[in-house]
Tab-separated table of C-alpha atoms in Angstrom:
chain	number	residue	atom	x	y	z
A	1	UNK	CA	214.305	-26.476	72.369
A	2	UNK	CA	211.683	-27.343	69.737
A	3	UNK	CA	211.729	-29.789	66.860
A	4	UNK	CA	209.092	-28.489	64.398
A	5	UNK	CA	207.631	-30.089	61.283
A	6	UNK	CA	208.441	-28.344	57.868
A	7	UNK	CA	206.171	-28.915	55.004
A	8	UNK	CA	207.112	-28.278	51.417
A	9	UNK	CA	204.676	-27.655	48.364
A	10	UNK	CA	205.168	-27.447	44.639
A	11	UNK	CA	204.080	-23.949	44.004
A	12	UNK	CA	200.742	-24.169	45.899
A	13	UNK	CA	202.190	-23.358	49.308
A	14	UNK	CA	200.018	-20.228	49.871
A	15	UNK	CA	196.767	-21.832	48.860
A	16	UNK	CA	197.592	-24.826	51.368
A	17	UNK	CA	198.561	-22.391	54.164
A	18	UNK	CA	195.282	-20.357	53.512
A	19	UNK	CA	193.244	-23.573	53.553
A	20	UNK	CA	194.965	-24.748	56.908
A	21	UNK	CA	194.083	-21.297	58.606
A	22	UNK	CA	190.429	-21.964	57.876
A	23	UNK	CA	190.489	-25.489	58.879
A	24	UNK	CA	192.298	-24.925	62.265
A	25	UNK	CA	191.233	-21.317	63.014
A	26	UNK	CA	194.511	-19.924	63.324
A	27	UNK	CA	195.771	-16.392	62.620
A	28	UNK	CA	196.868	-15.403	59.123
A	29	UNK	CA	200.569	-15.770	58.800
A	30	UNK	CA	203.387	-13.494	57.705
A	31	UNK	CA	204.630	-14.440	54.245
A	32	UNK	CA	208.221	-14.423	53.063
A	33	UNK	CA	208.594	-14.963	49.172
A	34	UNK	CA	211.664	-16.026	47.333
A	35	UNK	CA	211.353	-12.464	45.902
A	36	UNK	CA	211.825	-10.939	49.247
A	37	UNK	CA	215.450	-12.247	49.522
A	38	UNK	CA	218.256	-9.852	48.881
A	39	UNK	CA	219.374	-10.081	45.220
A	40	UNK	CA	222.530	-12.011	44.392
A	41	UNK	CA	223.968	-11.127	40.870
A	42	UNK	CA	225.596	-14.616	40.859
A	43	UNK	CA	222.377	-16.444	41.237
A	44	UNK	CA	219.472	-14.391	39.668
A	45	UNK	CA	216.121	-15.195	40.820
A	46	UNK	CA	213.891	-16.718	38.062
A	47	UNK	CA	210.594	-14.642	37.387
A	48	UNK	CA	208.418	-17.709	38.292
A	49	UNK	CA	210.039	-18.024	41.670
A	50	UNK	CA	209.427	-14.502	42.944
A	51	UNK	CA	205.976	-15.002	44.261
A	52	UNK	CA	206.550	-18.322	45.615
A	53	UNK	CA	206.505	-18.859	49.439
A	54	UNK	CA	210.095	-19.225	50.887
A	55	UNK	CA	208.717	-19.306	54.485
A	56	UNK	CA	205.641	-19.018	56.530
A	57	UNK	CA	204.477	-20.689	59.645
A	58	UNK	CA	201.212	-21.447	61.779
A	59	UNK	CA	200.474	-22.255	65.320
A	60	UNK	CA	198.243	-25.425	65.069
A	61	UNK	CA	196.987	-26.259	68.416
A	62	UNK	CA	200.249	-25.151	70.080
A	63	UNK	CA	202.531	-26.792	67.476
A	64	UNK	CA	204.768	-24.668	65.145
A	65	UNK	CA	204.361	-25.765	61.584
A	66	UNK	CA	206.281	-24.292	58.903
A	67	UNK	CA	205.557	-24.235	55.278
A	68	UNK	CA	207.499	-23.355	51.966
A	69	UNK	CA	207.371	-23.906	48.327
A	70	UNK	CA	210.286	-25.841	46.740
A	71	UNK	CA	212.482	-23.593	44.566
A	72	UNK	CA	211.924	-24.008	40.746
A	73	UNK	CA	213.917	-26.869	39.367
A	74	UNK	CA	214.436	-28.603	42.854
A	75	UNK	CA	212.990	-32.139	43.245
A	76	UNK	CA	209.717	-32.469	44.777
A	77	UNK	CA	208.265	-35.871	45.549
A	78	UNK	CA	204.802	-36.189	47.539
A	79	UNK	CA	205.646	-38.104	50.704
A	80	UNK	CA	209.266	-36.760	50.859
A	81	UNK	CA	208.197	-33.203	51.321
A	82	UNK	CA	208.583	-33.178	55.097
A	83	UNK	CA	211.752	-32.130	57.134
A	84	UNK	CA	212.056	-31.604	60.885
A	85	UNK	CA	213.154	-28.218	61.957
A	86	UNK	CA	215.355	-27.726	65.087
A	87	UNK	CA	214.785	-24.163	66.274
A	88	UNK	CA	216.902	-23.129	69.230
A	89	UNK	CA	218.704	-20.304	70.824
A	90	UNK	CA	221.904	-22.102	71.571
A	91	UNK	CA	224.484	-21.955	68.789
A	92	UNK	CA	226.701	-24.547	70.666
A	93	UNK	CA	223.760	-27.102	70.748
A	94	UNK	CA	222.813	-26.475	67.127
A	95	UNK	CA	226.228	-26.903	65.896
A	96	UNK	CA	226.787	-30.010	67.949
A	97	UNK	CA	223.723	-31.622	66.837
A	98	UNK	CA	224.362	-30.612	62.969
A	99	UNK	CA	227.903	-31.867	63.130
A	100	UNK	CA	226.773	-35.255	64.478
A	101	UNK	CA	223.961	-35.635	61.961
A	102	UNK	CA	226.128	-34.760	59.168
A	103	UNK	CA	228.390	-37.699	59.644
A	104	UNK	CA	227.469	-40.186	56.950
A	105	UNK	CA	224.615	-37.850	55.787
A	106	UNK	CA	224.506	-35.281	53.109
A	107	UNK	CA	224.808	-31.474	53.848
A	108	UNK	CA	222.432	-29.193	51.703
A	109	UNK	CA	223.718	-26.154	53.276
A	110	UNK	CA	226.572	-25.818	55.709
A	111	UNK	CA	225.727	-23.757	58.907
A	112	UNK	CA	226.116	-20.070	57.950
A	113	UNK	CA	224.641	-16.653	58.458
A	114	UNK	CA	221.521	-15.793	56.333
A	115	UNK	CA	219.519	-12.908	55.980
A	116	UNK	CA	216.846	-14.464	58.384
A	117	UNK	CA	219.153	-16.095	60.880
A	118	UNK	CA	222.663	-15.771	62.419
A	119	UNK	CA	223.052	-19.495	61.832
A	120	UNK	CA	221.131	-21.814	59.563
A	121	UNK	CA	221.911	-25.033	57.677
A	122	UNK	CA	220.099	-28.105	56.448
A	123	UNK	CA	221.087	-31.723	55.763
A	124	UNK	CA	219.760	-35.273	55.239
A	125	UNK	CA	220.980	-37.677	57.838
A	126	UNK	CA	222.335	-41.282	57.028
A	127	UNK	CA	218.718	-42.617	57.498
A	128	UNK	CA	217.303	-40.171	54.845
A	129	UNK	CA	215.707	-37.915	57.329
A	130	UNK	CA	215.732	-34.120	56.219
A	131	UNK	CA	216.710	-31.714	58.952
A	132	UNK	CA	216.843	-27.927	59.221
A	133	UNK	CA	218.664	-25.982	61.915
A	134	UNK	CA	217.815	-22.352	62.802
A	135	UNK	CA	219.245	-20.281	65.513
A	136	UNK	CA	216.083	-18.742	66.933
A	137	UNK	CA	213.104	-17.692	64.913
A	138	UNK	CA	214.469	-14.196	63.923
A	139	UNK	CA	211.031	-12.641	64.389
A	140	UNK	CA	209.156	-15.445	62.719
């Protein structure tokens, strides 16, 4: 099981990751933009979001560090732009940890299937720590 750091940026994620690639001498990452998501007529994607980074990751000295831009209109506060990402292959362990942390916490997205994962969800626990849960890496 791994717990990884997830860093959010306010529209400059690509620039930051390209900088970190040079700093740490890592391989260039794959990029998933918000425009890569399957369209949803109930929630049309704003034009300004299409090229923003939804997800990418780097291996920095053996640690998996993930990155994303915040979706336009979502709050962004420097210093609060970090979450911990639990990435495991056991759905039972993922569900157990998620359900325990959501007690007295605030769920952002209940565990559910997404186009990148069979099971993903996120929440803020009762201490204000932001968590993301992902069943496997889905090729990432």
